mmCIF file of C-alpha atoms in Angstrom:
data_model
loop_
_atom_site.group_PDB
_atom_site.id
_atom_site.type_symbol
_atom_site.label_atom_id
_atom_site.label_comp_id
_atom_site.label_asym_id
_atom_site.label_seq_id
_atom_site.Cartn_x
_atom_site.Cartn_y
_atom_site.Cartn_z
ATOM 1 C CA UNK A 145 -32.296 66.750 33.017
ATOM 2 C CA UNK A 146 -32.194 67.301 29.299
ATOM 3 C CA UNK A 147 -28.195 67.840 29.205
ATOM 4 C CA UNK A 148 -27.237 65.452 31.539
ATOM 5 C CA UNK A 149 -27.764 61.598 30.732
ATOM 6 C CA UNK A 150 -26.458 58.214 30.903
ATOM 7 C CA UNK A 151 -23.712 57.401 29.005
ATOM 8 C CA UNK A 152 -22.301 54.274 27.434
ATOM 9 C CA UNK A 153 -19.449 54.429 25.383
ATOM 10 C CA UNK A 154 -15.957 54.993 26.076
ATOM 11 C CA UNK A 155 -13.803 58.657 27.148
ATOM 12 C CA UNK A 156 -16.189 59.013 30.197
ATOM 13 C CA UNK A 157 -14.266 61.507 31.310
ATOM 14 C CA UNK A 158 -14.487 63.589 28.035
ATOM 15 C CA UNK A 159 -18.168 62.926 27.392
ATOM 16 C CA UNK A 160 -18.694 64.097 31.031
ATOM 17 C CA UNK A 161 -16.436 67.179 30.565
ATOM 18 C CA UNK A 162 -18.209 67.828 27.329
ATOM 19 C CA UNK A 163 -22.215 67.394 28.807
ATOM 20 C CA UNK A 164 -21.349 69.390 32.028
ATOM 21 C CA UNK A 165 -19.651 72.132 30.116
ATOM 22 C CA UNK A 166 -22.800 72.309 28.060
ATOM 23 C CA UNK A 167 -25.313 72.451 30.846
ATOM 24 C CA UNK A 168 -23.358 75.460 32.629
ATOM 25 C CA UNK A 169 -22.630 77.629 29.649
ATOM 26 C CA UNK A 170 -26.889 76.734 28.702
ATOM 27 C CA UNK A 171 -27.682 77.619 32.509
ATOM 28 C CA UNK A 172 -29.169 74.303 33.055
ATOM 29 C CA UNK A 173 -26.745 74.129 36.032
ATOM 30 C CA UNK A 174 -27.240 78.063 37.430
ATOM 31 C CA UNK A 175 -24.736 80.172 38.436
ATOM 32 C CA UNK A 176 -24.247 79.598 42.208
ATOM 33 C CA UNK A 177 -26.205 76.014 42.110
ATOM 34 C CA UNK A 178 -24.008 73.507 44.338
ATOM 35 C CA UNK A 179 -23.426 70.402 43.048
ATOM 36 C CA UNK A 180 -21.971 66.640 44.010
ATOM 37 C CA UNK A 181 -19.738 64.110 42.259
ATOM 38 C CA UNK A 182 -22.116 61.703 43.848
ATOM 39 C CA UNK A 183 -25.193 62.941 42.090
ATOM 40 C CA UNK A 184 -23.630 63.825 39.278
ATOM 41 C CA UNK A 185 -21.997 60.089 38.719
ATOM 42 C CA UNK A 186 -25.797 58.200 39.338
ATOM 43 C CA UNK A 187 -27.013 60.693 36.882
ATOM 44 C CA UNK A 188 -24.604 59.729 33.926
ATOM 45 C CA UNK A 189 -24.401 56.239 34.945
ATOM 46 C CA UNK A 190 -20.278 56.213 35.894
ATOM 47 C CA UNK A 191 -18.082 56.271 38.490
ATOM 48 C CA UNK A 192 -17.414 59.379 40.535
ATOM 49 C CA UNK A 193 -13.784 59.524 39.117
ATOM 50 C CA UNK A 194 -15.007 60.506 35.762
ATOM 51 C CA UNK A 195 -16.936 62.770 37.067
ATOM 52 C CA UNK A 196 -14.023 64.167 39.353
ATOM 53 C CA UNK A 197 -12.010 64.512 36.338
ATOM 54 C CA UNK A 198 -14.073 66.110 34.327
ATOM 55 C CA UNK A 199 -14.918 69.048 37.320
ATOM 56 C CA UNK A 200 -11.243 69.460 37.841
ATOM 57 C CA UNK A 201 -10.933 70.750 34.333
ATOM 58 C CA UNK A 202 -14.149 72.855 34.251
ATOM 59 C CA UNK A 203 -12.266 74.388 37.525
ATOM 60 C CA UNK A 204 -9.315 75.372 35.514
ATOM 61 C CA UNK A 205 -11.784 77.273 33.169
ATOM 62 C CA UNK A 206 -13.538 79.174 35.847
ATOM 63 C CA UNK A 207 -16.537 77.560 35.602
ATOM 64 C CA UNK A 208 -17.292 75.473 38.870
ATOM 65 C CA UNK A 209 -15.523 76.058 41.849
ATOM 66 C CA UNK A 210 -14.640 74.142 45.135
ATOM 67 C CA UNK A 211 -16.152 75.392 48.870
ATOM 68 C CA UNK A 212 -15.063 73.863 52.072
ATOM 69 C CA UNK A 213 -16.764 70.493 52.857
ATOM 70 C CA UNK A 214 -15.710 69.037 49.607
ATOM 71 C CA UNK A 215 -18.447 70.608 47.713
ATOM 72 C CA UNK A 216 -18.575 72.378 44.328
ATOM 73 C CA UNK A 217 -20.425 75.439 43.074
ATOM 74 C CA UNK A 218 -21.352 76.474 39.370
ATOM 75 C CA UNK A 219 -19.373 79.931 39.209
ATOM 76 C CA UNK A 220 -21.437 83.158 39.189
ATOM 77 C CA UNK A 221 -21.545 85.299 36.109
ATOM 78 C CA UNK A 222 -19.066 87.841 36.292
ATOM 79 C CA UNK A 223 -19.260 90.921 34.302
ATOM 80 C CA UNK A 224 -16.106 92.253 34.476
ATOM 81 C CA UNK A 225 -14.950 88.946 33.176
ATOM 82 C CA UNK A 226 -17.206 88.573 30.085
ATOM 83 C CA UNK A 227 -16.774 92.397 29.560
ATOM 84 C CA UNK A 228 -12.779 91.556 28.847
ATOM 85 C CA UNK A 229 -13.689 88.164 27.143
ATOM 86 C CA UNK A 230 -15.281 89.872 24.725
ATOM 87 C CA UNK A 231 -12.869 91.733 23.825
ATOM 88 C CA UNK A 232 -10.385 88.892 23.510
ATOM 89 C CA UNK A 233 -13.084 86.727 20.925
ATOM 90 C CA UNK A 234 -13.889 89.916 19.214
ATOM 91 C CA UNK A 235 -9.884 89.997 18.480
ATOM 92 C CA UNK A 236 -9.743 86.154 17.833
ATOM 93 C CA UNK A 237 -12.296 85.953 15.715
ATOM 94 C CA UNK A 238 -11.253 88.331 13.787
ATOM 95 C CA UNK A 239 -7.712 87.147 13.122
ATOM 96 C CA UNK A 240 -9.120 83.955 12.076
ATOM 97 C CA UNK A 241 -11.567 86.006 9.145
ATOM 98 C CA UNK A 242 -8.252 87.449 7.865
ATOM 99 C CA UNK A 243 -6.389 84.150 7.514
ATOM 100 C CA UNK A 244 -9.551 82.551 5.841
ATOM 101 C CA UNK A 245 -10.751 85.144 3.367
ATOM 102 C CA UNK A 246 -7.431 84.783 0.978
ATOM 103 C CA UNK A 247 -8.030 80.967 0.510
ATOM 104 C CA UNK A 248 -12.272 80.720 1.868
ATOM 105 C CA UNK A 249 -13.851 78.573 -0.789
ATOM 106 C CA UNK A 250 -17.528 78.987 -2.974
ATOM 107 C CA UNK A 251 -18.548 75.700 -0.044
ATOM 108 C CA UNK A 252 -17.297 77.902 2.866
ATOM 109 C CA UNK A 253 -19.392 80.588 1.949
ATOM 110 C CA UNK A 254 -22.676 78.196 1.183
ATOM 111 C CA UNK A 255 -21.978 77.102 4.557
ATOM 112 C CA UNK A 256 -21.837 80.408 6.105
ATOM 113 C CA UNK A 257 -24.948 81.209 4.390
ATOM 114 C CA UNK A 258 -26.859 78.012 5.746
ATOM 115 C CA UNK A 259 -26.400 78.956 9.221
ATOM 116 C CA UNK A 260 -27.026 82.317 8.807
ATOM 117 C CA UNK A 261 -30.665 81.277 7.225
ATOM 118 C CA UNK A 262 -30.647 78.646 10.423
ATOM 119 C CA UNK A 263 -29.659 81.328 13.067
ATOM 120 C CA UNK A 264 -33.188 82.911 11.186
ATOM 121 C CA UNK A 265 -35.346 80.125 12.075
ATOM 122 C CA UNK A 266 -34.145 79.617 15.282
ATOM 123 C CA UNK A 267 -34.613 83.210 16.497
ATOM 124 C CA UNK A 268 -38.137 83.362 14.920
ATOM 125 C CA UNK A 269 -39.068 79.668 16.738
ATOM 126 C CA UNK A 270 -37.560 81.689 19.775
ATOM 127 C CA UNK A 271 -34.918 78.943 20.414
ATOM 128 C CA UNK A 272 -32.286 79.866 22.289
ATOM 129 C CA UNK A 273 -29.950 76.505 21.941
ATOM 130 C CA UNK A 274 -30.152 76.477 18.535
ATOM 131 C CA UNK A 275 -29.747 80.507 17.139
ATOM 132 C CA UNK A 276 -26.132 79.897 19.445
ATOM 133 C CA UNK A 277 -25.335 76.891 17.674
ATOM 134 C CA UNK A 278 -26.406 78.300 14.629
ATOM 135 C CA UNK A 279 -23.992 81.127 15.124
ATOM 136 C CA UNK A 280 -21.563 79.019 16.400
ATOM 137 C CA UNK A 281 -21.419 77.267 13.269
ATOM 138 C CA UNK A 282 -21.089 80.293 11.232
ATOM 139 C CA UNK A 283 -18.246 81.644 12.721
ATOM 140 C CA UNK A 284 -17.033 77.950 12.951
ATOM 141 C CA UNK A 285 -16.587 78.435 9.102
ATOM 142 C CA UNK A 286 -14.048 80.940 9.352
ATOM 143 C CA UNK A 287 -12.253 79.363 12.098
ATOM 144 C CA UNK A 288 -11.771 75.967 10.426
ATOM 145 C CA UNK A 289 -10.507 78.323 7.276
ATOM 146 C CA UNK A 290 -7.996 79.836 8.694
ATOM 147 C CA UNK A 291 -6.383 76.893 9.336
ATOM 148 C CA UNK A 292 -4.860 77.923 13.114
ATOM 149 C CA UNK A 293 -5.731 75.482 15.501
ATOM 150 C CA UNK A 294 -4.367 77.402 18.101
ATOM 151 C CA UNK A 295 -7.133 80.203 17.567
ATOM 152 C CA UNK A 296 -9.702 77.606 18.268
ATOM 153 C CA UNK A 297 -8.039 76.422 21.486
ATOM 154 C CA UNK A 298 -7.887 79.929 22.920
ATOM 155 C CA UNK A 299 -11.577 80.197 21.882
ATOM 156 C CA UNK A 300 -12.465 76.981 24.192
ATOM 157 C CA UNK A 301 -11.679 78.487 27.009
ATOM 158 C CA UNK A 302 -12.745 82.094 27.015
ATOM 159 C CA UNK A 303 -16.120 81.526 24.841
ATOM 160 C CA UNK A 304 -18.253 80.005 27.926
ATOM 161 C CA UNK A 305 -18.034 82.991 29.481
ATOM 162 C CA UNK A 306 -19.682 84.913 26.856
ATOM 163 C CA UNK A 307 -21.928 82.372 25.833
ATOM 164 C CA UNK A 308 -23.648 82.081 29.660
ATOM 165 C CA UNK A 309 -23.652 85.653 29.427
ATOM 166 C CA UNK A 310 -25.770 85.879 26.289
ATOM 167 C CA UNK A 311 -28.027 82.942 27.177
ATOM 168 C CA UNK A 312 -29.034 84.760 30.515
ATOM 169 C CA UNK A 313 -29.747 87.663 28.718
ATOM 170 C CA UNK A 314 -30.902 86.131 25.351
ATOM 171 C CA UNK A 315 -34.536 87.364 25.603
ATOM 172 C CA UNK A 316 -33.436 90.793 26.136
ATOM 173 C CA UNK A 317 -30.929 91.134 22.641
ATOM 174 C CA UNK A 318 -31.342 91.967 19.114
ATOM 175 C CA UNK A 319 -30.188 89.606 17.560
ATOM 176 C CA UNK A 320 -31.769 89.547 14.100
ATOM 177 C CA UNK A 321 -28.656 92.225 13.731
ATOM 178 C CA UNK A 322 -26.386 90.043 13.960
ATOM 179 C CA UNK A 323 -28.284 87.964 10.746
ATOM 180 C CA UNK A 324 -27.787 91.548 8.841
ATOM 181 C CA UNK A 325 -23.990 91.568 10.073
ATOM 182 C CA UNK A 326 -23.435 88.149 8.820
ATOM 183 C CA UNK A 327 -24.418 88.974 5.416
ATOM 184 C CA UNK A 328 -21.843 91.639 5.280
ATOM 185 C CA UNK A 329 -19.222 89.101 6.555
ATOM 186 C CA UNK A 330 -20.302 86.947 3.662
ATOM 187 C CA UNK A 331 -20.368 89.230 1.201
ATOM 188 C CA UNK A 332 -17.060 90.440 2.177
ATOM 189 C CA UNK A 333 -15.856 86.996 1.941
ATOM 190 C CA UNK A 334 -17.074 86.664 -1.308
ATOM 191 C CA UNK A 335 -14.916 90.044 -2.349
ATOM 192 C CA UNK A 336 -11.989 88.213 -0.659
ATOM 193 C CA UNK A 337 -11.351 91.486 1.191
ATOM 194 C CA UNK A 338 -9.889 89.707 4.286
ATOM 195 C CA UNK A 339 -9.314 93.637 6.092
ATOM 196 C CA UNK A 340 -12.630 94.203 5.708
ATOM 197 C CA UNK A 341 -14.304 91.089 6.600
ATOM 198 C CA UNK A 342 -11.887 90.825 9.861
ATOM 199 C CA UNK A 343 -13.071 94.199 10.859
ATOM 200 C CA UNK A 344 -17.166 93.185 10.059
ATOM 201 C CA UNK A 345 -16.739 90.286 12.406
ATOM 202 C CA UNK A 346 -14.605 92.247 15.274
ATOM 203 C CA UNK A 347 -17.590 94.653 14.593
ATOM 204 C CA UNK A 348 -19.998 91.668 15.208
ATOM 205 C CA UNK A 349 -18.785 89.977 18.758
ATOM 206 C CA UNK A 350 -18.012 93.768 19.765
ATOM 207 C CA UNK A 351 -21.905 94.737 19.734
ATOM 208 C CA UNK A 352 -23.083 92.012 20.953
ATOM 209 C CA UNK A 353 -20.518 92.642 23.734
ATOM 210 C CA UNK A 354 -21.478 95.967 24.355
ATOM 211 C CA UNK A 355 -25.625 95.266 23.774
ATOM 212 C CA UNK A 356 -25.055 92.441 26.960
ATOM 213 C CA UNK A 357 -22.658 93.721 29.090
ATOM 214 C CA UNK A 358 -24.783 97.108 29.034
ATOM 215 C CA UNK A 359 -27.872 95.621 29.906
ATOM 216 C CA UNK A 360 -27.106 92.953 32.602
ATOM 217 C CA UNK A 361 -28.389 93.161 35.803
ATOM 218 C CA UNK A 362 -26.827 94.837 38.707
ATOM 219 C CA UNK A 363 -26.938 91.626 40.681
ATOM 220 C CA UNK A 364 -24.775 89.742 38.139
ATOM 221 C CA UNK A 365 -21.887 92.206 38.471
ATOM 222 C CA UNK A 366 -19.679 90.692 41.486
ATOM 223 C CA UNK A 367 -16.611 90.945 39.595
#
């Protein structure tokens, strides 16, 4: 697998946490694929209590879940469920634009215009993994601005269930709109008009919302 390897250091149970979460939200572990702690251990190289640990906490997020037998399944996509996630980042997100815009600074906005020019590349090389990091890190700019860590904790648990959404339907979106959208974040960011940039990037999650959750397949709806 190209998620899951061996691992060495210390915090097993985080690095585990931190590599599964990454394979479901990328759908290298598909929705409905059953998994074991056993595998899963000899894969990384641990103990199954690591392992054990780190699937309890991915079931608190909603994103494996426990069948009879002591087995565990990757969660199906639900659409009701990203359709009201979206929602809640669209709202997140933007809070966190409005708190950074008074005090963003002339390195915020270089940074925010690096990974807008990287979210570029990516989508022309057609790589998936790295246009949602690259976005990732663009809204990460604004996030780290607005200097609420307790935005970024509410984002941890409701963003995997947009991002599987929009990687199983990545082919399908538009997303060089979201590069034009950026650039009106930035350059709202650069007028320090916080209203208007928090509205631009509500604007932003809540098309991208609306362009997936209107064009996913009927079999992925079993909320």
């Amino acid at each position: 697998m190209k998620t899951i390897k061996a691992i060495e250091r210390p915090a097993l149970r985080d690095q585990v946490y931190d590599s599964l979460k990454k394979a479901i939200i990328t759908l290298e572990l598909e929705p409905g694929q059953r998994i074991k702690d056993k595998d899963l251990a000899a894969v990384f190289g641990v103990s199954r209590t690591p392992v054990r640990e780190a699937l309890k906490r991915l079931e608190d997020e909603g994103l494996v879940e426990s069948l009879p037998g002591s087995q565990t399944r990757i969660t199906e996509i639900h659409l009701e469920e990203a359709k009201n996630a979206f929602t809640v980042v669209a709202a997140l997100h933007s809070l966190a634009a409005r708190l950074a815009v008074p005090v963003i600074t002339n390195e915020d906005i270089q940074l925010m215009e690096v990974s807008n020019l990287e979210l570029r590349k990516a989508l022309e090389e057609k790589d998936v993994i790295r246009a949602v990091e690259a976005d990732d890190q663009f809204h990460a700019v604004l996030l780290k601005a607005s200097r609420n860590d307790e935005i970024e904790r509410a984002l941890d648990r409701i963003m995997p269930k947009v991002r599987r959404l929009e990687f199983s339907k990545f082919s399908s979106v538009d997303a060089y709109q979201s590069l034009e959208e950026h650039q009106a974040i930035i350059l709202a960011s650069q007028k320090k008009d916080s209203a208007l940039a928090g509205s631009l990037v509500e604007e932003n999650w809540l098309s991208l919302g609306r362009i997936l959750v209107g064009e996913v397949d009927s079999d992925l709806n079993n909320g």
